[in-house]
Tab-separated table of C-alpha atoms in Angstrom:
chain	number	residue	atom	x	y	z
A	1	UNK	CA	0.034	0.398	-0.441
A	2	UNK	CA	2.851	2.301	0.556
A	3	UNK	CA	5.970	2.786	-2.209
A	4	UNK	CA	9.185	4.778	-1.184
A	5	UNK	CA	10.880	6.607	-3.890
A	6	UNK	CA	13.925	8.213	-1.879
A	7	UNK	CA	15.378	7.770	0.789
A	8	UNK	CA	14.281	4.079	1.590
A	9	UNK	CA	16.313	3.536	4.705
A	10	UNK	CA	15.114	6.814	6.344
A	11	UNK	CA	11.869	6.337	5.225
A	12	UNK	CA	11.306	2.469	6.390
A	13	UNK	CA	12.586	3.293	9.916
A	14	UNK	CA	10.410	5.969	9.750
A	15	UNK	CA	6.977	3.760	8.843
A	16	UNK	CA	8.442	1.476	10.911
A	17	UNK	CA	8.415	3.516	14.447
A	18	UNK	CA	4.835	5.052	13.462
A	19	UNK	CA	3.325	1.877	12.604
A	20	UNK	CA	-0.413	1.223	14.371
A	21	UNK	CA	-0.076	4.856	16.150
A	22	UNK	CA	-2.975	7.102	15.410
A	23	UNK	CA	-1.698	10.644	13.645
A	24	UNK	CA	-3.251	13.976	14.090
A	25	UNK	CA	-4.553	15.893	11.088
A	26	UNK	CA	-3.887	19.013	10.298
A	27	UNK	CA	-5.151	20.783	7.084
A	28	UNK	CA	-4.109	24.751	6.285
A	29	UNK	CA	-5.927	26.817	4.028
A	30	UNK	CA	-4.810	29.231	1.632
A	31	UNK	CA	-5.270	31.850	-0.776
A	32	UNK	CA	-3.024	33.043	-4.170
A	33	UNK	CA	-4.147	35.260	-6.579
A	34	UNK	CA	-1.583	33.191	-9.132
A	35	UNK	CA	-4.809	30.577	-8.865
A	36	UNK	CA	-6.820	33.192	-10.991
A	37	UNK	CA	-4.909	33.358	-13.720
A	38	UNK	CA	-6.847	31.576	-16.673
A	39	UNK	CA	-5.813	27.899	-17.053
A	40	UNK	CA	-2.885	27.491	-14.342
A	41	UNK	CA	-4.957	25.014	-12.231
A	42	UNK	CA	-7.768	22.575	-12.589
A	43	UNK	CA	-8.942	22.539	-9.023
A	44	UNK	CA	-12.416	24.220	-10.210
A	45	UNK	CA	-13.674	24.694	-14.060
A	46	UNK	CA	-13.708	28.416	-13.893
A	47	UNK	CA	-10.982	31.481	-12.044
A	48	UNK	CA	-14.431	32.000	-9.679
A	49	UNK	CA	-15.159	28.372	-8.968
A	50	UNK	CA	-11.318	28.483	-7.390
A	51	UNK	CA	-11.942	31.232	-5.213
A	52	UNK	CA	-13.930	28.996	-2.931
A	53	UNK	CA	-12.296	25.800	-3.579
A	54	UNK	CA	-10.392	26.068	-0.166
A	55	UNK	CA	-13.251	26.811	1.874
A	56	UNK	CA	-15.753	24.272	0.256
A	57	UNK	CA	-12.570	21.508	0.524
A	58	UNK	CA	-12.682	22.504	4.298
A	59	UNK	CA	-16.256	22.161	5.290
A	60	UNK	CA	-16.551	18.433	3.978
A	61	UNK	CA	-13.040	17.668	5.602
A	62	UNK	CA	-14.565	19.138	8.676
A	63	UNK	CA	-18.275	17.558	8.531
A	64	UNK	CA	-18.540	15.157	5.852
A	65	UNK	CA	-21.421	17.118	3.475
A	66	UNK	CA	-21.305	21.001	1.845
A	67	UNK	CA	-24.143	22.564	3.085
A	68	UNK	CA	-22.724	26.483	2.691
A	69	UNK	CA	-20.287	25.801	-0.720
A	70	UNK	CA	-20.679	22.980	-3.201
A	71	UNK	CA	-16.891	21.123	-3.930
A	72	UNK	CA	-15.758	22.731	-6.882
A	73	UNK	CA	-16.996	22.109	-10.614
A	74	UNK	CA	-13.553	20.306	-11.521
A	75	UNK	CA	-12.301	19.992	-15.378
A	76	UNK	CA	-12.389	16.458	-14.596
A	77	UNK	CA	-13.014	14.200	-11.310
A	78	UNK	CA	-13.780	14.996	-7.403
A	79	UNK	CA	-12.272	16.976	-5.077
A	80	UNK	CA	-9.347	14.582	-3.285
A	81	UNK	CA	-11.278	15.736	0.178
A	82	UNK	CA	-13.320	12.431	-0.476
A	83	UNK	CA	-10.144	10.472	0.437
A	84	UNK	CA	-8.774	12.704	3.739
A	85	UNK	CA	-12.249	12.873	5.169
A	86	UNK	CA	-13.207	9.107	5.021
A	87	UNK	CA	-9.881	7.847	6.397
A	88	UNK	CA	-10.593	11.077	9.025
A	89	UNK	CA	-14.138	10.147	9.592
A	90	UNK	CA	-13.934	6.253	9.556
A	91	UNK	CA	-10.441	6.261	11.752
A	92	UNK	CA	-11.564	9.164	14.197
A	93	UNK	CA	-8.120	11.453	13.860
A	94	UNK	CA	-7.672	14.324	15.218
A	95	UNK	CA	-8.523	17.462	12.997
A	96	UNK	CA	-7.175	20.687	13.009
A	97	UNK	CA	-8.743	23.045	10.166
A	98	UNK	CA	-6.668	26.674	9.702
A	99	UNK	CA	-7.372	29.605	8.067
A	100	UNK	CA	-3.687	30.916	6.826
A	101	UNK	CA	-4.815	33.252	4.728
A	102	UNK	CA	-7.961	33.138	2.554
A	103	UNK	CA	-10.152	36.150	0.276
A	104	UNK	CA	-13.220	35.127	1.934
A	105	UNK	CA	-13.380	33.974	5.254
A	106	UNK	CA	-14.391	30.220	6.341
A	107	UNK	CA	-17.979	28.872	7.115
A	108	UNK	CA	-18.418	28.510	10.690
A	109	UNK	CA	-18.865	25.004	10.127
A	110	UNK	CA	-15.493	24.236	9.531
A	111	UNK	CA	-14.159	25.190	12.687
A	112	UNK	CA	-11.012	26.911	11.188
A	113	UNK	CA	-8.800	28.767	13.438
A	114	UNK	CA	-7.671	32.251	11.810
A	115	UNK	CA	-4.072	33.012	11.885
A	116	UNK	CA	-4.301	36.365	11.336
A	117	UNK	CA	-2.792	36.018	7.512
A	118	UNK	CA	-3.524	37.387	3.918
A	119	UNK	CA	-4.649	36.172	0.946
A	120	UNK	CA	-1.213	36.548	-1.592
A	121	UNK	CA	-1.048	38.735	-4.446
A	122	UNK	CA	-0.076	36.837	-7.432
A	123	UNK	CA	3.642	36.253	-7.240
A	124	UNK	CA	4.218	38.381	-10.497
A	125	UNK	CA	3.750	41.133	-8.427
A	126	UNK	CA	6.793	40.166	-7.154
A	127	UNK	CA	4.956	41.463	-3.848
A	128	UNK	CA	3.114	38.652	-3.380
A	129	UNK	CA	2.623	39.262	1.157
A	130	UNK	CA	3.985	42.005	3.369
A	131	UNK	CA	7.088	40.720	5.058
A	132	UNK	CA	5.333	41.011	8.472
A	133	UNK	CA	2.353	38.875	8.024
A	134	UNK	CA	4.962	36.332	6.950
A	135	UNK	CA	6.705	36.586	10.017
A	136	UNK	CA	3.779	36.915	12.157
A	137	UNK	CA	2.506	33.260	10.303
A	138	UNK	CA	5.512	31.656	10.667
A	139	UNK	CA	5.600	32.540	14.365
A	140	UNK	CA	1.732	31.098	14.464
A	141	UNK	CA	2.907	28.105	12.961
A	142	UNK	CA	5.254	27.655	15.637
A	143	UNK	CA	3.483	27.932	18.202
A	144	UNK	CA	0.892	25.461	16.879
A	145	UNK	CA	3.989	23.064	15.310
A	146	UNK	CA	4.354	22.651	19.803
A	147	UNK	CA	0.269	22.205	20.592
A	148	UNK	CA	-0.238	19.700	17.167
A	149	UNK	CA	2.811	17.565	18.535
A	150	UNK	CA	0.582	16.959	22.177
A	151	UNK	CA	-2.284	15.887	20.086
A	152	UNK	CA	-1.241	12.864	17.945
A	153	UNK	CA	1.728	10.003	17.969
A	154	UNK	CA	2.802	12.155	14.788
A	155	UNK	CA	1.040	14.781	13.090
A	156	UNK	CA	0.520	14.661	8.938
A	157	UNK	CA	0.544	18.299	7.591
A	158	UNK	CA	-1.783	19.012	4.841
A	159	UNK	CA	-2.494	22.325	2.587
A	160	UNK	CA	-5.114	23.305	0.411
A	161	UNK	CA	-3.843	26.461	-2.069
A	162	UNK	CA	-5.187	26.733	-5.171
A	163	UNK	CA	-2.288	27.448	-7.441
A	164	UNK	CA	0.720	26.220	-5.140
A	165	UNK	CA	2.163	24.207	-7.274
A	166	UNK	CA	2.981	27.519	-9.206
A	167	UNK	CA	3.807	29.235	-5.901
A	168	UNK	CA	5.814	25.895	-5.022
A	169	UNK	CA	7.629	26.288	-8.320
A	170	UNK	CA	8.584	30.107	-7.645
A	171	UNK	CA	9.530	29.568	-3.987
A	172	UNK	CA	12.032	26.538	-5.191
A	173	UNK	CA	13.860	28.617	-7.706
A	174	UNK	CA	14.485	31.654	-5.379
A	175	UNK	CA	15.736	28.910	-2.748
A	176	UNK	CA	18.417	27.709	-5.664
A	177	UNK	CA	16.618	24.835	-6.022
A	178	UNK	CA	15.933	23.375	-9.589
A	179	UNK	CA	12.756	22.450	-9.756
A	180	UNK	CA	12.101	23.715	-13.921
A	181	UNK	CA	9.927	21.183	-15.217
A	182	UNK	CA	9.970	18.864	-12.105
A	183	UNK	CA	6.780	20.058	-10.670
A	184	UNK	CA	3.504	18.817	-10.840
A	185	UNK	CA	-0.162	20.116	-11.601
A	186	UNK	CA	-3.649	19.144	-11.450
A	187	UNK	CA	-3.724	19.433	-15.422
A	188	UNK	CA	-3.543	15.782	-16.859
A	189	UNK	CA	-0.639	17.432	-18.749
A	190	UNK	CA	1.550	19.726	-16.908
A	191	UNK	CA	1.594	23.550	-17.914
A	192	UNK	CA	5.176	23.717	-17.153
A	193	UNK	CA	5.553	26.906	-19.514
A	194	UNK	CA	2.414	28.580	-18.551
A	195	UNK	CA	4.131	28.188	-14.885
A	196	UNK	CA	7.734	29.247	-15.662
A	197	UNK	CA	6.320	32.609	-17.525
A	198	UNK	CA	4.711	33.383	-14.396
A	199	UNK	CA	7.145	32.632	-11.718
A	200	UNK	CA	10.192	34.297	-14.240
A	201	UNK	CA	7.909	37.302	-13.741
A	202	UNK	CA	7.750	37.130	-10.761
A	203	UNK	CA	11.230	36.314	-9.106
A	204	UNK	CA	12.326	39.929	-11.865
A	205	UNK	CA	11.208	41.281	-8.738
A	206	UNK	CA	13.508	39.419	-5.982
A	207	UNK	CA	16.166	41.877	-4.874
A	208	UNK	CA	19.366	39.229	-4.009
A	209	UNK	CA	20.462	38.197	-1.354
A	210	UNK	CA	16.549	37.621	-0.320
A	211	UNK	CA	16.385	35.442	3.230
A	212	UNK	CA	13.816	32.643	3.568
A	213	UNK	CA	11.085	34.793	4.654
A	214	UNK	CA	11.765	37.551	2.125
A	215	UNK	CA	11.637	35.381	-0.814
A	216	UNK	CA	8.111	34.117	0.622
A	217	UNK	CA	6.930	37.793	0.762
A	218	UNK	CA	8.294	38.300	-2.292
A	219	UNK	CA	6.320	35.097	-4.243
A	220	UNK	CA	5.297	32.798	-1.886
A	221	UNK	CA	1.446	31.706	-0.469
A	222	UNK	CA	0.318	31.749	3.213
A	223	UNK	CA	0.052	28.038	3.350
A	224	UNK	CA	4.195	27.383	3.110
A	225	UNK	CA	5.345	29.742	5.857
A	226	UNK	CA	2.737	28.388	8.608
A	227	UNK	CA	3.478	24.633	7.187
A	228	UNK	CA	7.605	25.278	7.383
A	229	UNK	CA	6.986	26.890	10.757
A	230	UNK	CA	4.784	23.743	11.866
A	231	UNK	CA	7.073	21.358	10.777
A	232	UNK	CA	10.412	22.825	12.782
A	233	UNK	CA	8.312	22.675	15.978
A	234	UNK	CA	6.554	19.614	15.434
A	235	UNK	CA	9.555	17.436	14.248
A	236	UNK	CA	11.362	18.398	17.712
A	237	UNK	CA	8.722	15.856	19.241
A	238	UNK	CA	7.387	13.577	17.031
A	239	UNK	CA	7.343	12.542	13.683
A	240	UNK	CA	6.049	14.696	10.610
A	241	UNK	CA	4.198	13.322	7.520
A	242	UNK	CA	4.346	16.338	4.840
A	243	UNK	CA	0.953	15.832	2.682
A	244	UNK	CA	1.525	16.267	-0.637
A	245	UNK	CA	3.626	16.197	-3.782
A	246	UNK	CA	5.179	19.203	-5.049
A	247	UNK	CA	4.143	21.769	-2.847
A	248	UNK	CA	5.194	20.136	0.214
A	249	UNK	CA	8.874	19.348	-0.954
A	250	UNK	CA	8.815	23.412	-1.479
A	251	UNK	CA	7.654	24.016	2.313
A	252	UNK	CA	10.352	21.227	3.464
A	253	UNK	CA	13.022	23.083	1.612
A	254	UNK	CA	11.654	26.320	3.310
A	255	UNK	CA	11.780	24.976	6.703
A	256	UNK	CA	15.420	23.457	6.158
A	257	UNK	CA	16.987	27.015	4.592
A	258	UNK	CA	14.469	28.931	8.085
A	259	UNK	CA	16.208	26.463	10.228
A	260	UNK	CA	19.415	27.446	9.221
A	261	UNK	CA	19.671	31.043	8.794
A	262	UNK	CA	17.645	31.272	12.668
A	263	UNK	CA	19.862	28.393	13.934
A	264	UNK	CA	16.781	26.951	15.284
A	265	UNK	CA	16.614	23.588	16.424
A	266	UNK	CA	14.384	21.004	14.972
A	267	UNK	CA	14.443	17.122	13.486
A	268	UNK	CA	14.776	17.286	9.860
A	269	UNK	CA	15.116	12.711	10.602
A	270	UNK	CA	11.452	12.950	11.967
A	271	UNK	CA	10.519	14.442	8.650
A	272	UNK	CA	8.668	12.266	5.547
A	273	UNK	CA	6.624	13.822	2.475
A	274	UNK	CA	3.510	11.510	1.201
A	275	UNK	CA	1.383	12.075	-1.644
A	276	UNK	CA	-0.300	9.650	-3.651
A	277	UNK	CA	0.712	7.289	-7.051
A	278	UNK	CA	-0.776	9.562	-9.129
A	279	UNK	CA	1.773	12.712	-8.619
A	280	UNK	CA	4.642	10.345	-7.589
A	281	UNK	CA	4.147	8.276	-10.789
A	282	UNK	CA	2.940	11.010	-13.014
A	283	UNK	CA	4.952	11.010	-16.764
A	284	UNK	CA	4.346	14.766	-17.198
A	285	UNK	CA	5.519	15.928	-13.981
A	286	UNK	CA	8.616	15.013	-12.292
A	287	UNK	CA	8.518	14.806	-9.026
A	288	UNK	CA	10.619	12.048	-7.644
A	289	UNK	CA	13.942	14.249	-9.167
A	290	UNK	CA	12.058	16.980	-7.483
A	291	UNK	CA	12.518	15.322	-4.531
A	292	UNK	CA	15.987	14.077	-5.512
A	293	UNK	CA	16.842	17.999	-6.390
A	294	UNK	CA	16.115	18.609	-2.922
A	295	UNK	CA	17.467	16.228	-1.120
A	296	UNK	CA	17.454	14.708	2.696
A	297	UNK	CA	13.659	13.848	2.757
A	298	UNK	CA	11.919	10.604	1.869
A	299	UNK	CA	9.392	10.508	-0.837
A	300	UNK	CA	6.463	7.900	-0.221
A	301	UNK	CA	3.487	7.282	-1.812
A	302	UNK	CA	-0.124	5.734	-1.211
A	303	UNK	CA	-0.403	2.719	-3.983
A	304	UNK	CA	-4.376	3.687	-3.511
A	305	UNK	CA	-6.126	3.137	-7.074
A	306	UNK	CA	-9.305	4.350	-8.829
A	307	UNK	CA	-8.739	2.056	-11.571
A	308	UNK	CA	-11.766	-0.483	-10.499
A	309	UNK	CA	-14.131	2.358	-8.499
A	310	UNK	CA	-17.811	2.850	-10.031
A	311	UNK	CA	-17.638	6.073	-10.082
A	312	UNK	CA	-16.473	8.150	-13.078
A	313	UNK	CA	-15.057	11.012	-11.510
A	314	UNK	CA	-12.774	8.899	-9.449
A	315	UNK	CA	-11.711	7.143	-11.966
A	316	UNK	CA	-10.575	10.148	-13.802
A	317	UNK	CA	-7.260	10.245	-11.351
A	318	UNK	CA	-6.140	6.992	-13.459
A	319	UNK	CA	-6.453	9.572	-16.586
A	320	UNK	CA	-4.250	11.800	-14.532
A	321	UNK	CA	-6.763	14.691	-13.239
A	322	UNK	CA	-6.783	16.056	-9.682
A	323	UNK	CA	-4.277	13.900	-8.192
A	324	UNK	CA	-3.803	14.992	-4.991
A	325	UNK	CA	-4.714	17.895	-2.147
A	326	UNK	CA	-5.986	18.726	1.039
A	327	UNK	CA	-3.258	15.512	2.362
A	328	UNK	CA	-4.889	12.446	0.487
A	329	UNK	CA	-1.840	10.925	0.123
A	330	UNK	CA	-1.178	11.155	3.435
A	331	UNK	CA	-4.408	10.316	4.754
A	332	UNK	CA	-4.441	6.987	2.206
A	333	UNK	CA	-0.763	6.115	3.985
A	334	UNK	CA	-2.127	6.515	7.583
A	335	UNK	CA	-5.040	4.760	6.641
A	336	UNK	CA	-2.698	1.611	5.977
A	337	UNK	CA	-0.032	2.509	8.626
A	338	UNK	CA	-2.615	3.221	11.602
A	339	UNK	CA	-5.376	0.320	11.298
A	340	UNK	CA	-3.978	-1.441	8.284
A	341	UNK	CA	-6.519	-0.738	5.870
A	342	UNK	CA	-6.265	-2.348	2.635
A	343	UNK	CA	-7.091	-1.147	-1.015
A	344	UNK	CA	-10.434	-2.596	-0.726
A	345	UNK	CA	-11.214	-1.310	2.478
A	346	UNK	CA	-10.220	2.867	1.788
A	347	UNK	CA	-12.328	2.446	-1.826
A	348	UNK	CA	-15.225	1.255	-0.560
A	349	UNK	CA	-14.960	4.479	2.593
A	350	UNK	CA	-14.115	6.051	-0.015
A	351	UNK	CA	-17.287	5.602	-2.652
A	352	UNK	CA	-19.538	6.091	0.710
A	353	UNK	CA	-18.902	9.402	0.789
A	354	UNK	CA	-20.179	10.548	-2.488
């Protein structure tokens, strides 16, 4: 049910350490106007749909229903929140939802914890977030990372940011990591050229040398800095499963850079990245090579398949649509680790959400 793509020895030790143990699941919501660029993302059929993606996903993640905001209409497929919700509900995982910076406040039903952030401007401006906001969000990440570490044997840190793979590309590139043509997307064929053009425009505004916090302020999004802080703080006490592909590789690289710059105590050995096989094996992205370029961190993937699903919106994942989001891959990994769920059990639980 779980495949390791990089750092196999570290990954094996991590999995052995947390087998049979209950995690806490945190989802950090954010927004960037980068996600409103036409065709930049398939996580919402139109730019207008994408304004509500994170809010709708959070509502479903918390309640299993969408009373205030329907799940967004996608180009193809169904929201990956179905996967995460199925595991959280059936295995009764503690859930925390954070608003790092949304354009529209999440509904009360989502019980989102407001971190006092802001939605980011398009990264092409080179002025995504005020530096003061980035600093505040980082401190909030550190505080909550400590708290989350008390709530489970390990911490799953997930995200929902439409356009987030593009801000990830920008942050990775600014940190000196060769990420060009290696990132993923919600499209069946990754729109590398479009993303790279947006990133290049944004990076032209970045004055060098820049600190990691300045990089986020210029071309990042509010989720990245919060999760970087959470990962640093939580890793001091428990294991951390960064839930995603491209975006979490950027978060890991960011956390490492900040810890080095600010001489912060953390435990990178406690951190792994978990995603879906649709991301790890995507022939139009190159997440494994990106993980190798980032170095140090194990990349794991669930072998969850929708090939035998009776629902066409799930079968769409096998055609390359959607792939990941809202911690779907990590939730599937946790389902197997914690309660040894099989492929059949997991598929049945997910289909019951439709």
